[in-house]
JSON list of C-alpha atoms and ligand atoms in Angstrom, two decimals:
[
{"chain": "A", "resi": 1, "resn": "UNK", "atom": "CA", "xyz": [150.65, 49.20, 112.67]},
{"chain": "A", "resi": 2, "resn": "UNK", "atom": "CA", "xyz": [151.43, 49.05, 116.37]},
{"chain": "A", "resi": 3, "resn": "UNK", "atom": "CA", "xyz": [148.43, 48.50, 118.59]},
{"chain": "A", "resi": 4, "resn": "UNK", "atom": "CA", "xyz": [147.07, 51.92, 119.35]},
{"chain": "A", "resi": 5, "resn": "UNK", "atom": "CA", "xyz": [145.10, 52.87, 122.36]},
{"chain": "A", "resi": 6, "resn": "UNK", "atom": "CA", "xyz": [141.91, 54.51, 121.09]},
{"chain": "A", "resi": 7, "resn": "UNK", "atom": "CA", "xyz": [141.60, 56.58, 124.23]},
{"chain": "A", "resi": 8, "resn": "UNK", "atom": "CA", "xyz": [145.08, 58.02, 123.80]},
{"chain": "A", "resi": 9, "resn": "UNK", "atom": "CA", "xyz": [144.22, 59.14, 120.29]},
{"chain": "A", "resi": 10, "resn": "UNK", "atom": "CA", "xyz": [141.00, 60.76, 121.44]},
{"chain": "A", "resi": 11, "resn": "UNK", "atom": "CA", "xyz": [142.99, 62.56, 124.12]},
{"chain": "A", "resi": 12, "resn": "UNK", "atom": "CA", "xyz": [145.47, 63.59, 121.47]},
{"chain": "A", "resi": 13, "resn": "UNK", "atom": "CA", "xyz": [142.65, 64.90, 119.32]},
{"chain": "A", "resi": 14, "resn": "UNK", "atom": "CA", "xyz": [141.48, 67.05, 122.19]},
{"chain": "A", "resi": 15, "resn": "UNK", "atom": "CA", "xyz": [144.98, 68.29, 122.96]},
{"chain": "A", "resi": 16, "resn": "UNK", "atom": "CA", "xyz": [146.29, 68.96, 119.48]},
{"chain": "A", "resi": 17, "resn": "UNK", "atom": "CA", "xyz": [145.36, 72.40, 118.37]},
{"chain": "A", "resi": 18, "resn": "UNK", "atom": "CA", "xyz": [145.61, 72.47, 114.59]},
{"chain": "A", "resi": 19, "resn": "UNK", "atom": "CA", "xyz": [148.95, 74.11, 113.85]},
{"chain": "A", "resi": 20, "resn": "UNK", "atom": "CA", "xyz": [149.05, 76.94, 111.36]},
{"chain": "A", "resi": 21, "resn": "UNK", "atom": "CA", "xyz": [149.43, 76.51, 107.64]},
{"chain": "A", "resi": 22, "resn": "UNK", "atom": "CA", "xyz": [152.71, 74.93, 106.60]},
{"chain": "A", "resi": 23, "resn": "UNK", "atom": "CA", "xyz": [152.01, 75.67, 102.96]},
{"chain": "A", "resi": 24, "resn": "UNK", "atom": "CA", "xyz": [151.83, 72.24, 101.32]},
{"chain": "A", "resi": 25, "resn": "UNK", "atom": "CA", "xyz": [150.23, 73.90, 98.29]},
{"chain": "A", "resi": 26, "resn": "UNK", "atom": "CA", "xyz": [146.93, 75.73, 98.01]},
{"chain": "A", "resi": 27, "resn": "UNK", "atom": "CA", "xyz": [143.95, 73.60, 97.11]},
{"chain": "A", "resi": 28, "resn": "UNK", "atom": "CA", "xyz": [141.07, 75.27, 95.33]},
{"chain": "A", "resi": 29, "resn": "UNK", "atom": "CA", "xyz": [139.78, 72.26, 93.49]},
{"chain": "A", "resi": 30, "resn": "UNK", "atom": "CA", "xyz": [141.60, 72.95, 90.25]},
{"chain": "A", "resi": 31, "resn": "UNK", "atom": "CA", "xyz": [144.21, 70.42, 89.13]},
{"chain": "A", "resi": 32, "resn": "UNK", "atom": "CA", "xyz": [143.23, 67.96, 91.84]},
{"chain": "A", "resi": 33, "resn": "UNK", "atom": "CA", "xyz": [142.56, 64.28, 91.21]},
{"chain": "A", "resi": 34, "resn": "UNK", "atom": "CA", "xyz": [139.05, 63.06, 92.09]},
{"chain": "A", "resi": 35, "resn": "UNK", "atom": "CA", "xyz": [140.50, 61.37, 95.21]},
{"chain": "A", "resi": 36, "resn": "UNK", "atom": "CA", "xyz": [142.17, 64.61, 96.29]},
{"chain": "A", "resi": 37, "resn": "UNK", "atom": "CA", "xyz": [138.87, 66.48, 95.78]},
{"chain": "A", "resi": 38, "resn": "UNK", "atom": "CA", "xyz": [137.09, 63.85, 97.84]},
{"chain": "A", "resi": 39, "resn": "UNK", "atom": "CA", "xyz": [139.39, 64.25, 100.84]},
{"chain": "A", "resi": 40, "resn": "UNK", "atom": "CA", "xyz": [139.99, 67.98, 100.53]},
{"chain": "A", "resi": 41, "resn": "UNK", "atom": "CA", "xyz": [136.47, 68.56, 101.87]},
{"chain": "A", "resi": 42, "resn": "UNK", "atom": "CA", "xyz": [138.07, 67.78, 105.22]},
{"chain": "A", "resi": 43, "resn": "UNK", "atom": "CA", "xyz": [140.86, 70.30, 104.59]},
{"chain": "A", "resi": 44, "resn": "UNK", "atom": "CA", "xyz": [138.73, 72.97, 106.21]},
{"chain": "A", "resi": 45, "resn": "UNK", "atom": "CA", "xyz": [141.23, 75.81, 105.81]},
{"chain": "A", "resi": 46, "resn": "UNK", "atom": "CA", "xyz": [142.34, 74.60, 102.35]},
{"chain": "A", "resi": 47, "resn": "UNK", "atom": "CA", "xyz": [146.03, 74.73, 103.16]},
{"chain": "A", "resi": 48, "resn": "UNK", "atom": "CA", "xyz": [146.74, 71.30, 101.69]},
{"chain": "A", "resi": 49, "resn": "UNK", "atom": "CA", "xyz": [147.08, 69.56, 105.07]},
{"chain": "A", "resi": 50, "resn": "UNK", "atom": "CA", "xyz": [144.31, 67.90, 107.06]},
{"chain": "A", "resi": 51, "resn": "UNK", "atom": "CA", "xyz": [144.65, 67.70, 110.84]},
{"chain": "A", "resi": 52, "resn": "UNK", "atom": "CA", "xyz": [142.44, 65.53, 113.10]},
{"chain": "A", "resi": 53, "resn": "UNK", "atom": "CA", "xyz": [140.55, 68.61, 114.29]},
{"chain": "A", "resi": 54, "resn": "UNK", "atom": "CA", "xyz": [139.62, 69.42, 110.67]},
{"chain": "A", "resi": 55, "resn": "UNK", "atom": "CA", "xyz": [138.39, 65.88, 110.05]},
{"chain": "A", "resi": 56, "resn": "UNK", "atom": "CA", "xyz": [136.33, 66.14, 113.22]},
{"chain": "A", "resi": 57, "resn": "UNK", "atom": "CA", "xyz": [134.79, 69.42, 111.98]},
{"chain": "A", "resi": 58, "resn": "UNK", "atom": "CA", "xyz": [134.12, 67.87, 108.56]},
{"chain": "A", "resi": 59, "resn": "UNK", "atom": "CA", "xyz": [132.32, 64.89, 110.09]},
{"chain": "A", "resi": 60, "resn": "UNK", "atom": "CA", "xyz": [130.21, 67.21, 112.24]},
{"chain": "A", "resi": 61, "resn": "UNK", "atom": "CA", "xyz": [129.41, 69.37, 109.21]},
{"chain": "A", "resi": 62, "resn": "UNK", "atom": "CA", "xyz": [127.94, 66.40, 107.30]},
{"chain": "A", "resi": 63, "resn": "UNK", "atom": "CA", "xyz": [125.75, 65.53, 110.26]},
{"chain": "A", "resi": 64, "resn": "UNK", "atom": "CA", "xyz": [127.75, 62.90, 112.20]},
{"chain": "A", "resi": 65, "resn": "UNK", "atom": "CA", "xyz": [127.34, 62.85, 115.97]},
{"chain": "A", "resi": 66, "resn": "UNK", "atom": "CA", "xyz": [129.99, 64.17, 118.37]},
{"chain": "A", "resi": 67, "resn": "UNK", "atom": "CA", "xyz": [130.76, 60.60, 119.46]},
{"chain": "A", "resi": 68, "resn": "UNK", "atom": "CA", "xyz": [131.16, 59.16, 115.95]},
{"chain": "A", "resi": 69, "resn": "UNK", "atom": "CA", "xyz": [133.23, 62.16, 114.82]},
{"chain": "A", "resi": 70, "resn": "UNK", "atom": "CA", "xyz": [135.48, 62.10, 117.90]},
{"chain": "A", "resi": 71, "resn": "UNK", "atom": "CA", "xyz": [136.20, 58.40, 117.48]},
{"chain": "A", "resi": 72, "resn": "UNK", "atom": "CA", "xyz": [136.54, 58.33, 113.68]},
{"chain": "A", "resi": 73, "resn": "UNK", "atom": "CA", "xyz": [138.79, 61.36, 113.20]},
{"chain": "A", "resi": 74, "resn": "UNK", "atom": "CA", "xyz": [141.77, 60.17, 115.28]},
{"chain": "A", "resi": 75, "resn": "UNK", "atom": "CA", "xyz": [141.46, 56.61, 113.95]},
{"chain": "A", "resi": 76, "resn": "UNK", "atom": "CA", "xyz": [141.41, 57.75, 110.33]},
{"chain": "A", "resi": 77, "resn": "UNK", "atom": "CA", "xyz": [144.45, 59.92, 110.96]},
{"chain": "A", "resi": 78, "resn": "UNK", "atom": "CA", "xyz": [146.30, 57.18, 112.85]},
{"chain": "A", "resi": 79, "resn": "UNK", "atom": "CA", "xyz": [145.78, 54.98, 109.80]},
{"chain": "A", "resi": 80, "resn": "UNK", "atom": "CA", "xyz": [146.38, 57.50, 106.99]},
{"chain": "A", "resi": 81, "resn": "UNK", "atom": "CA", "xyz": [148.91, 59.94, 108.38]},
{"chain": "A", "resi": 82, "resn": "UNK", "atom": "CA", "xyz": [151.90, 57.54, 108.38]},
{"chain": "A", "resi": 83, "resn": "UNK", "atom": "CA", "xyz": [151.23, 56.84, 104.69]},
{"chain": "A", "resi": 84, "resn": "UNK", "atom": "CA", "xyz": [150.55, 60.38, 103.53]},
{"chain": "A", "resi": 85, "resn": "UNK", "atom": "CA", "xyz": [153.10, 62.39, 105.49]},
{"chain": "A", "resi": 86, "resn": "UNK", "atom": "CA", "xyz": [156.39, 62.42, 103.62]},
{"chain": "A", "resi": 87, "resn": "UNK", "atom": "CA", "xyz": [158.28, 63.52, 106.71]},
{"chain": "A", "resi": 88, "resn": "UNK", "atom": "CA", "xyz": [157.87, 67.24, 106.10]},
{"chain": "A", "resi": 89, "resn": "UNK", "atom": "CA", "xyz": [155.49, 67.65, 109.07]},
{"chain": "A", "resi": 90, "resn": "UNK", "atom": "CA", "xyz": [155.74, 66.39, 112.68]},
{"chain": "A", "resi": 91, "resn": "UNK", "atom": "CA", "xyz": [154.27, 62.86, 112.83]},
{"chain": "A", "resi": 92, "resn": "UNK", "atom": "CA", "xyz": [152.76, 63.44, 116.28]},
{"chain": "A", "resi": 93, "resn": "UNK", "atom": "CA", "xyz": [150.22, 65.92, 114.88]},
{"chain": "A", "resi": 94, "resn": "UNK", "atom": "CA", "xyz": [148.93, 63.16, 112.52]},
{"chain": "A", "resi": 95, "resn": "UNK", "atom": "CA", "xyz": [148.81, 65.34, 109.38]},
{"chain": "A", "resi": 96, "resn": "UNK", "atom": "CA", "xyz": [147.34, 64.02, 106.13]},
{"chain": "A", "resi": 97, "resn": "UNK", "atom": "CA", "xyz": [148.93, 65.77, 103.14]},
{"chain": "A", "resi": 98, "resn": "UNK", "atom": "CA", "xyz": [146.25, 66.08, 100.45]},
{"chain": "A", "resi": 99, "resn": "UNK", "atom": "CA", "xyz": [148.77, 66.05, 97.58]},
{"chain": "A", "resi": 100, "resn": "UNK", "atom": "CA", "xyz": [149.98, 62.57, 98.61]},
{"chain": "A", "resi": 101, "resn": "UNK", "atom": "CA", "xyz": [146.59, 61.06, 99.53]},
{"chain": "A", "resi": 102, "resn": "UNK", "atom": "CA", "xyz": [146.81, 58.40, 96.80]},
{"chain": "A", "resi": 103, "resn": "UNK", "atom": "CA", "xyz": [149.49, 56.71, 98.96]},
{"chain": "A", "resi": 104, "resn": "UNK", "atom": "CA", "xyz": [146.79, 56.21, 101.58]},
{"chain": "A", "resi": 105, "resn": "UNK", "atom": "CA", "xyz": [144.76, 53.94, 99.32]},
{"chain": "A", "resi": 106, "resn": "UNK", "atom": "CA", "xyz": [144.03, 50.63, 101.01]},
{"chain": "A", "resi": 107, "resn": "UNK", "atom": "CA", "xyz": [143.19, 47.13, 99.81]},
{"chain": "A", "resi": 108, "resn": "UNK", "atom": "CA", "xyz": [139.77, 45.46, 99.69]},
{"chain": "A", "resi": 109, "resn": "UNK", "atom": "CA", "xyz": [138.29, 48.59, 98.08]},
{"chain": "A", "resi": 110, "resn": "UNK", "atom": "CA", "xyz": [135.98, 48.87, 95.07]},
{"chain": "A", "resi": 111, "resn": "UNK", "atom": "CA", "xyz": [138.80, 49.87, 92.72]},
{"chain": "A", "resi": 112, "resn": "UNK", "atom": "CA", "xyz": [136.81, 52.91, 91.60]},
{"chain": "A", "resi": 113, "resn": "UNK", "atom": "CA", "xyz": [139.90, 55.01, 92.32]},
{"chain": "A", "resi": 114, "resn": "UNK", "atom": "CA", "xyz": [143.10, 53.83, 90.66]},
{"chain": "A", "resi": 115, "resn": "UNK", "atom": "CA", "xyz": [146.50, 54.02, 92.34]},
{"chain": "A", "resi": 116, "resn": "UNK", "atom": "CA", "xyz": [146.87, 57.64, 91.19]},
{"chain": "A", "resi": 117, "resn": "UNK", "atom": "CA", "xyz": [143.52, 58.64, 92.66]},
{"chain": "A", "resi": 118, "resn": "UNK", "atom": "CA", "xyz": [141.80, 58.89, 89.28]},
{"chain": "A", "resi": 119, "resn": "UNK", "atom": "CA", "xyz": [138.18, 57.73, 88.87]},
{"chain": "A", "resi": 120, "resn": "UNK", "atom": "CA", "xyz": [137.66, 54.40, 87.08]},
{"chain": "A", "resi": 121, "resn": "UNK", "atom": "CA", "xyz": [134.11, 54.46, 85.61]},
{"chain": "A", "resi": 122, "resn": "UNK", "atom": "CA", "xyz": [134.11, 50.72, 84.74]},
{"chain": "A", "resi": 123, "resn": "UNK", "atom": "CA", "xyz": [134.79, 49.76, 88.37]},
{"chain": "A", "resi": 124, "resn": "UNK", "atom": "CA", "xyz": [132.09, 52.15, 89.53]},
{"chain": "A", "resi": 125, "resn": "UNK", "atom": "CA", "xyz": [129.55, 50.58, 87.13]},
{"chain": "A", "resi": 126, "resn": "UNK", "atom": "CA", "xyz": [130.66, 47.13, 88.27]},
{"chain": "A", "resi": 127, "resn": "UNK", "atom": "CA", "xyz": [129.56, 47.88, 91.85]},
{"chain": "A", "resi": 128, "resn": "UNK", "atom": "CA", "xyz": [125.98, 48.23, 90.66]},
{"chain": "A", "resi": 129, "resn": "UNK", "atom": "CA", "xyz": [126.06, 45.57, 87.93]},
{"chain": "A", "resi": 130, "resn": "UNK", "atom": "CA", "xyz": [127.23, 42.99, 90.45]},
{"chain": "A", "resi": 131, "resn": "UNK", "atom": "CA", "xyz": [125.42, 43.94, 93.62]},
{"chain": "A", "resi": 132, "resn": "UNK", "atom": "CA", "xyz": [122.36, 46.09, 92.92]},
{"chain": "A", "resi": 133, "resn": "UNK", "atom": "CA", "xyz": [119.85, 43.25, 92.73]},
{"chain": "A", "resi": 134, "resn": "UNK", "atom": "CA", "xyz": [116.72, 44.88, 94.12]},
{"chain": "A", "resi": 135, "resn": "UNK", "atom": "CA", "xyz": [116.97, 48.19, 92.23]},
{"chain": "A", "resi": 136, "resn": "UNK", "atom": "CA", "xyz": [119.33, 48.70, 89.29]},
{"chain": "A", "resi": 137, "resn": "UNK", "atom": "CA", "xyz": [120.41, 52.14, 90.55]},
{"chain": "A", "resi": 138, "resn": "UNK", "atom": "CA", "xyz": [120.69, 51.69, 94.30]},
{"chain": "A", "resi": 139, "resn": "UNK", "atom": "CA", "xyz": [122.19, 49.45, 96.97]},
{"chain": "A", "resi": 140, "resn": "UNK", "atom": "CA", "xyz": [120.39, 48.15, 100.03]},
{"chain": "A", "resi": 141, "resn": "UNK", "atom": "CA", "xyz": [122.27, 47.72, 103.28]},
{"chain": "A", "resi": 142, "resn": "UNK", "atom": "CA", "xyz": [122.53, 43.94, 102.65]},
{"chain": "A", "resi": 143, "resn": "UNK", "atom": "CA", "xyz": [123.79, 44.46, 99.09]},
{"chain": "A", "resi": 144, "resn": "UNK", "atom": "CA", "xyz": [126.44, 46.79, 100.48]},
{"chain": "A", "resi": 145, "resn": "UNK", "atom": "CA", "xyz": [127.57, 44.04, 102.86]},
{"chain": "A", "resi": 146, "resn": "UNK", "atom": "CA", "xyz": [127.66, 41.62, 99.93]},
{"chain": "A", "resi": 147, "resn": "UNK", "atom": "CA", "xyz": [129.87, 44.03, 97.97]},
{"chain": "A", "resi": 148, "resn": "UNK", "atom": "CA", "xyz": [132.27, 44.49, 100.88]},
{"chain": "A", "resi": 149, "resn": "UNK", "atom": "CA", "xyz": [132.57, 40.73, 101.26]},
{"chain": "A", "resi": 150, "resn": "UNK", "atom": "CA", "xyz": [133.20, 40.30, 97.53]},
{"chain": "A", "resi": 151, "resn": "UNK", "atom": "CA", "xyz": [135.97, 42.94, 97.58]},
{"chain": "A", "resi": 152, "resn": "UNK", "atom": "CA", "xyz": [137.64, 41.48, 100.64]},
{"chain": "A", "resi": 153, "resn": "UNK", "atom": "CA", "xyz": [141.17, 40.39, 99.77]},
{"chain": "A", "resi": 154, "resn": "UNK", "atom": "CA", "xyz": [142.85, 37.57, 101.69]},
{"chain": "A", "resi": 155, "resn": "UNK", "atom": "CA", "xyz": [145.03, 38.66, 104.62]},
{"chain": "A", "resi": 156, "resn": "UNK", "atom": "CA", "xyz": [143.93, 42.27, 104.34]},
{"chain": "A", "resi": 157, "resn": "UNK", "atom": "CA", "xyz": [142.20, 42.88, 107.63]},
{"chain": "A", "resi": 158, "resn": "UNK", "atom": "CA", "xyz": [143.24, 46.51, 107.78]},
{"chain": "A", "resi": 159, "resn": "UNK", "atom": "CA", "xyz": [142.03, 47.35, 104.26]},
{"chain": "A", "resi": 160, "resn": "UNK", "atom": "CA", "xyz": [138.82, 45.50, 104.85]},
{"chain": "A", "resi": 161, "resn": "UNK", "atom": "CA", "xyz": [138.11, 47.36, 108.10]},
{"chain": "A", "resi": 162, "resn": "UNK", "atom": "CA", "xyz": [138.88, 50.65, 106.34]},
{"chain": "A", "resi": 163, "resn": "UNK", "atom": "CA", "xyz": [136.50, 49.83, 103.46]},
{"chain": "A", "resi": 164, "resn": "UNK", "atom": "CA", "xyz": [133.77, 48.69, 105.78]},
{"chain": "A", "resi": 165, "resn": "UNK", "atom": "CA", "xyz": [134.05, 51.82, 107.91]},
{"chain": "A", "resi": 166, "resn": "UNK", "atom": "CA", "xyz": [133.95, 54.13, 104.88]},
{"chain": "A", "resi": 167, "resn": "UNK", "atom": "CA", "xyz": [130.89, 52.49, 103.34]},
{"chain": "A", "resi": 168, "resn": "UNK", "atom": "CA", "xyz": [129.02, 52.18, 106.61]},
{"chain": "A", "resi": 169, "resn": "UNK", "atom": "CA", "xyz": [129.55, 55.85, 107.45]},
{"chain": "A", "resi": 170, "resn": "UNK", "atom": "CA", "xyz": [128.50, 56.69, 103.90]},
{"chain": "A", "resi": 171, "resn": "UNK", "atom": "CA", "xyz": [125.30, 54.69, 104.29]},
{"chain": "A", "resi": 172, "resn": "UNK", "atom": "CA", "xyz": [124.65, 56.40, 107.60]},
{"chain": "A", "resi": 173, "resn": "UNK", "atom": "CA", "xyz": [125.00, 59.96, 106.29]},
{"chain": "A", "resi": 174, "resn": "UNK", "atom": "CA", "xyz": [123.79, 59.55, 102.69]},
{"chain": "A", "resi": 175, "resn": "UNK", "atom": "CA", "xyz": [121.04, 56.92, 102.55]},
{"chain": "A", "resi": 176, "resn": "UNK", "atom": "CA", "xyz": [117.71, 58.05, 101.15]},
{"chain": "A", "resi": 177, "resn": "UNK", "atom": "CA", "xyz": [114.39, 57.92, 103.00]},
{"chain": "A", "resi": 178, "resn": "UNK", "atom": "CA", "xyz": [114.01, 54.23, 102.10]},
{"chain": "A", "resi": 179, "resn": "UNK", "atom": "CA", "xyz": [117.46, 53.39, 103.50]},
{"chain": "A", "resi": 180, "resn": "UNK", "atom": "CA", "xyz": [118.98, 52.96, 100.02]},
{"chain": "A", "resi": 181, "resn": "UNK", "atom": "CA", "xyz": [122.31, 54.20, 98.75]},
{"chain": "A", "resi": 182, "resn": "UNK", "atom": "CA", "xyz": [121.51, 55.72, 95.35]},
{"chain": "A", "resi": 183, "resn": "UNK", "atom": "CA", "xyz": [123.93, 55.37, 92.45]},
{"chain": "A", "resi": 184, "resn": "UNK", "atom": "CA", "xyz": [124.03, 59.15, 91.91]},
{"chain": "A", "resi": 185, "resn": "UNK", "atom": "CA", "xyz": [124.96, 59.59, 95.56]},
{"chain": "A", "resi": 186, "resn": "UNK", "atom": "CA", "xyz": [127.82, 57.10, 95.29]},
{"chain": "A", "resi": 187, "resn": "UNK", "atom": "CA", "xyz": [129.03, 58.80, 92.10]},
{"chain": "A", "resi": 188, "resn": "UNK", "atom": "CA", "xyz": [129.13, 62.11, 93.94]},
{"chain": "A", "resi": 189, "resn": "UNK", "atom": "CA", "xyz": [131.29, 60.51, 96.64]},
{"chain": "A", "resi": 190, "resn": "UNK", "atom": "CA", "xyz": [133.87, 59.60, 94.03]},
{"chain": "A", "resi": 191, "resn": "UNK", "atom": "CA", "xyz": [133.85, 62.99, 92.30]},
{"chain": "A", "resi": 192, "resn": "UNK", "atom": "CA", "xyz": [134.16, 64.73, 95.66]},
{"chain": "A", "resi": 193, "resn": "UNK", "atom": "CA", "xyz": [130.91, 66.72, 95.58]},
{"chain": "A", "resi": 194, "resn": "UNK", "atom": "CA", "xyz": [128.77, 64.74, 98.04]},
{"chain": "A", "resi": 195, "resn": "UNK", "atom": "CA", "xyz": [130.25, 66.08, 101.26]},
{"chain": "A", "resi": 196, "resn": "UNK", "atom": "CA", "xyz": [129.75, 69.71, 100.17]},
{"chain": "A", "resi": 197, "resn": "UNK", "atom": "CA", "xyz": [126.14, 68.92, 99.34]},
{"chain": "A", "resi": 198, "resn": "UNK", "atom": "CA", "xyz": [125.58, 67.19, 102.69]},
{"chain": "A", "resi": 199, "resn": "UNK", "atom": "CA", "xyz": [127.09, 70.15, 104.50]},
{"chain": "A", "resi": 200, "resn": "UNK", "atom": "CA", "xyz": [124.77, 72.54, 102.67]},
{"chain": "A", "resi": 201, "resn": "UNK", "atom": "CA", "xyz": [121.74, 70.33, 103.42]},
{"chain": "A", "resi": 202, "resn": "UNK", "atom": "CA", "xyz": [122.79, 70.11, 107.05]},
{"chain": "A", "resi": 203, "resn": "UNK", "atom": "CA", "xyz": [123.06, 73.88, 107.27]},
{"chain": "A", "resi": 204, "resn": "UNK", "atom": "CA", "xyz": [119.67, 74.52, 105.68]},
{"chain": "A", "resi": 205, "resn": "UNK", "atom": "CA", "xyz": [118.05, 72.04, 108.10]},
{"chain": "A", "resi": 206, "resn": "UNK", "atom": "CA", "xyz": [118.97, 74.31, 110.97]},
{"chain": "B", "resi": 1, "resn": "LIG", "atom": "C1", "xyz": [143.52, 79.53, 95.03]},
{"chain": "B", "resi": 1, "resn": "LIG", "atom": "O1", "xyz": [143.18, 80.30, 96.14]},
{"chain": "B", "resi": 1, "resn": "LIG", "atom": "C2", "xyz": [144.16, 81.26, 96.49]},
{"chain": "B", "resi": 1, "resn": "LIG", "atom": "C3", "xyz": [143.77, 81.94, 97.79]},
{"chain": "B", "resi": 1, "resn": "LIG", "atom": "O2", "xyz": [142.37, 81.98, 97.96]},
{"chain": "B", "resi": 1, "resn": "LIG", "atom": "C4", "xyz": [144.33, 82.25, 95.33]},
{"chain": "B", "resi": 1, "resn": "LIG", "atom": "O3", "xyz": [145.32, 83.18, 95.64]},
{"chain": "B", "resi": 1, "resn": "LIG", "atom": "C5", "xyz": [144.74, 81.47, 94.10]},
{"chain": "B", "resi": 1, "resn": "LIG", "atom": "O4", "xyz": [144.80, 82.34, 92.98]},
{"chain": "B", "resi": 1, "resn": "LIG", "atom": "C6", "xyz": [143.73, 80.37, 93.80]},
{"chain": "B", "resi": 1, "resn": "LIG", "atom": "N1", "xyz": [144.26, 79.54, 92.70]},
{"chain": "B", "resi": 1, "resn": "LIG", "atom": "C7", "xyz": [143.47, 79.14, 91.71]},
{"chain": "B", "resi": 1, "resn": "LIG", "atom": "C8", "xyz": [144.13, 78.26, 90.70]},
{"chain": "B", "resi": 1, "resn": "LIG", "atom": "O5", "xyz": [142.28, 79.41, 91.63]},
{"chain": "B", "resi": 2, "resn": "LIG", "atom": "C1", "xyz": [124.62, 68.87, 111.20]},
{"chain": "B", "resi": 2, "resn": "LIG", "atom": "O1", "xyz": [123.60, 68.11, 111.79]},
{"chain": "B", "resi": 2, "resn": "LIG", "atom": "C2", "xyz": [123.87, 67.66, 113.09]},
{"chain": "B", "resi": 2, "resn": "LIG", "atom": "C3", "xyz": [122.72, 66.82, 113.56]},
{"chain": "B", "resi": 2, "resn": "LIG", "atom": "O2", "xyz": [122.33, 65.90, 112.60]},
{"chain": "B", "resi": 2, "resn": "LIG", "atom": "C4", "xyz": [124.12, 68.84, 113.99]},
{"chain": "B", "resi": 2, "resn": "LIG", "atom": "O3", "xyz": [124.42, 68.40, 115.30]},
{"chain": "B", "resi": 2, "resn": "LIG", "atom": "C5", "xyz": [125.28, 69.63, 113.46]},
{"chain": "B", "resi": 2, "resn": "LIG", "atom": "O4", "xyz": [125.50, 70.76, 114.23]},
{"chain": "B", "resi": 2, "resn": "LIG", "atom": "C6", "xyz": [124.99, 70.06, 112.04]},
{"chain": "B", "resi": 2, "resn": "LIG", "atom": "N1", "xyz": [126.15, 70.74, 111.51]},
{"chain": "B", "resi": 2, "resn": "LIG", "atom": "C7", "xyz": [126.07, 71.89, 110.85]},
{"chain": "B", "resi": 2, "resn": "LIG", "atom": "C8", "xyz": [127.34, 72.46, 110.39]},
{"chain": "B", "resi": 2, "resn": "LIG", "atom": "O5", "xyz": [125.00, 72.44, 110.63]},
{"chain": "B", "resi": 3, "resn": "LIG", "atom": "C1", "xyz": [156.20, 66.58, 100.87]},
{"chain": "B", "resi": 3, "resn": "LIG", "atom": "O1", "xyz": [155.09, 66.71, 99.99]},
{"chain": "B", "resi": 3, "resn": "LIG", "atom": "C2", "xyz": [154.71, 68.05, 99.76]},
{"chain": "B", "resi": 3, "resn": "LIG", "atom": "C3", "xyz": [153.45, 68.02, 98.92]},
{"chain": "B", "resi": 3, "resn": "LIG", "atom": "O2", "xyz": [153.60, 67.30, 97.75]},
{"chain": "B", "resi": 3, "resn": "LIG", "atom": "C4", "xyz": [155.86, 68.77, 99.08]},
{"chain": "B", "resi": 3, "resn": "LIG", "atom": "O3", "xyz": [155.50, 70.12, 98.86]},
{"chain": "B", "resi": 3, "resn": "LIG", "atom": "C5", "xyz": [157.09, 68.71, 99.97]},
{"chain": "B", "resi": 3, "resn": "LIG", "atom": "O4", "xyz": [158.19, 69.30, 99.33]},
{"chain": "B", "resi": 3, "resn": "LIG", "atom": "C6", "xyz": [157.42, 67.26, 100.31]},
{"chain": "B", "resi": 3, "resn": "LIG", "atom": "N1", "xyz": [158.50, 67.26, 101.30]},
{"chain": "B", "resi": 3, "resn": "LIG", "atom": "C7", "xyz": [159.44, 66.30, 101.31]},
{"chain": "B", "resi": 3, "resn": "LIG", "atom": "C8", "xyz": [160.42, 66.38, 102.44]},
{"chain": "B", "resi": 3, "resn": "LIG", "atom": "O5", "xyz": [159.50, 65.42, 100.47]}
]
């Protein structure tokens, strides 16, 4: 990936007004892979395409700050859009096409999604068998770091940064009152239900 200026992508985020639906297939949750369900939370208008503005809204909805959301959204799109846009939409708008999200899978991950975006229960269990030392059903922040290090593949800086960012944001938004990442919470990330729950919690807090 060419070196991107973060500021230019933030500017782009502010300038790009989400274009109207281009009809990449309606997404109502049926017939989607677990990975597609996971990302389609960010498809705010459920038109099958996620634009940076939608990712920004999604991050805000689960309780992330303006700053974190404004920095993460354009970076995530800069990374994923080239892999998940098959050329049917203008590249400059950084679209992520939900139907092709499995192509956006990166290295140094937990393997709990396979290359098709299906959930792999054994890999999910492995996370906790290998790294949940303090409590059998939860990860501490240090155990999370240990897991990320263990999954790190050689010469895969980009995948490793992506994994680290995902898990650190997850810890930030979904840790319990003791700072732990519960197994049930992590499971609900992989089945796609966590973000909807966080959004509901966030709303009822208000
Ligand atoms: C998905 O939603 C659209 C529009 O809301 C609706 O027309 C369609 O029947 C739904 N499809 C399924 C499979 O539920
Ligand atoms: C979620 O919580 C954050 C603060 O934690 C708040 O700024 C934001 O507006 C909330 N979002 C919604 C959709 O309630
Ligand atoms: C791109 O992918 C979408 C969603 O799968 C599909 O509807 C569309 O026909 C594809 N376009 C091209 C040019 O391959």
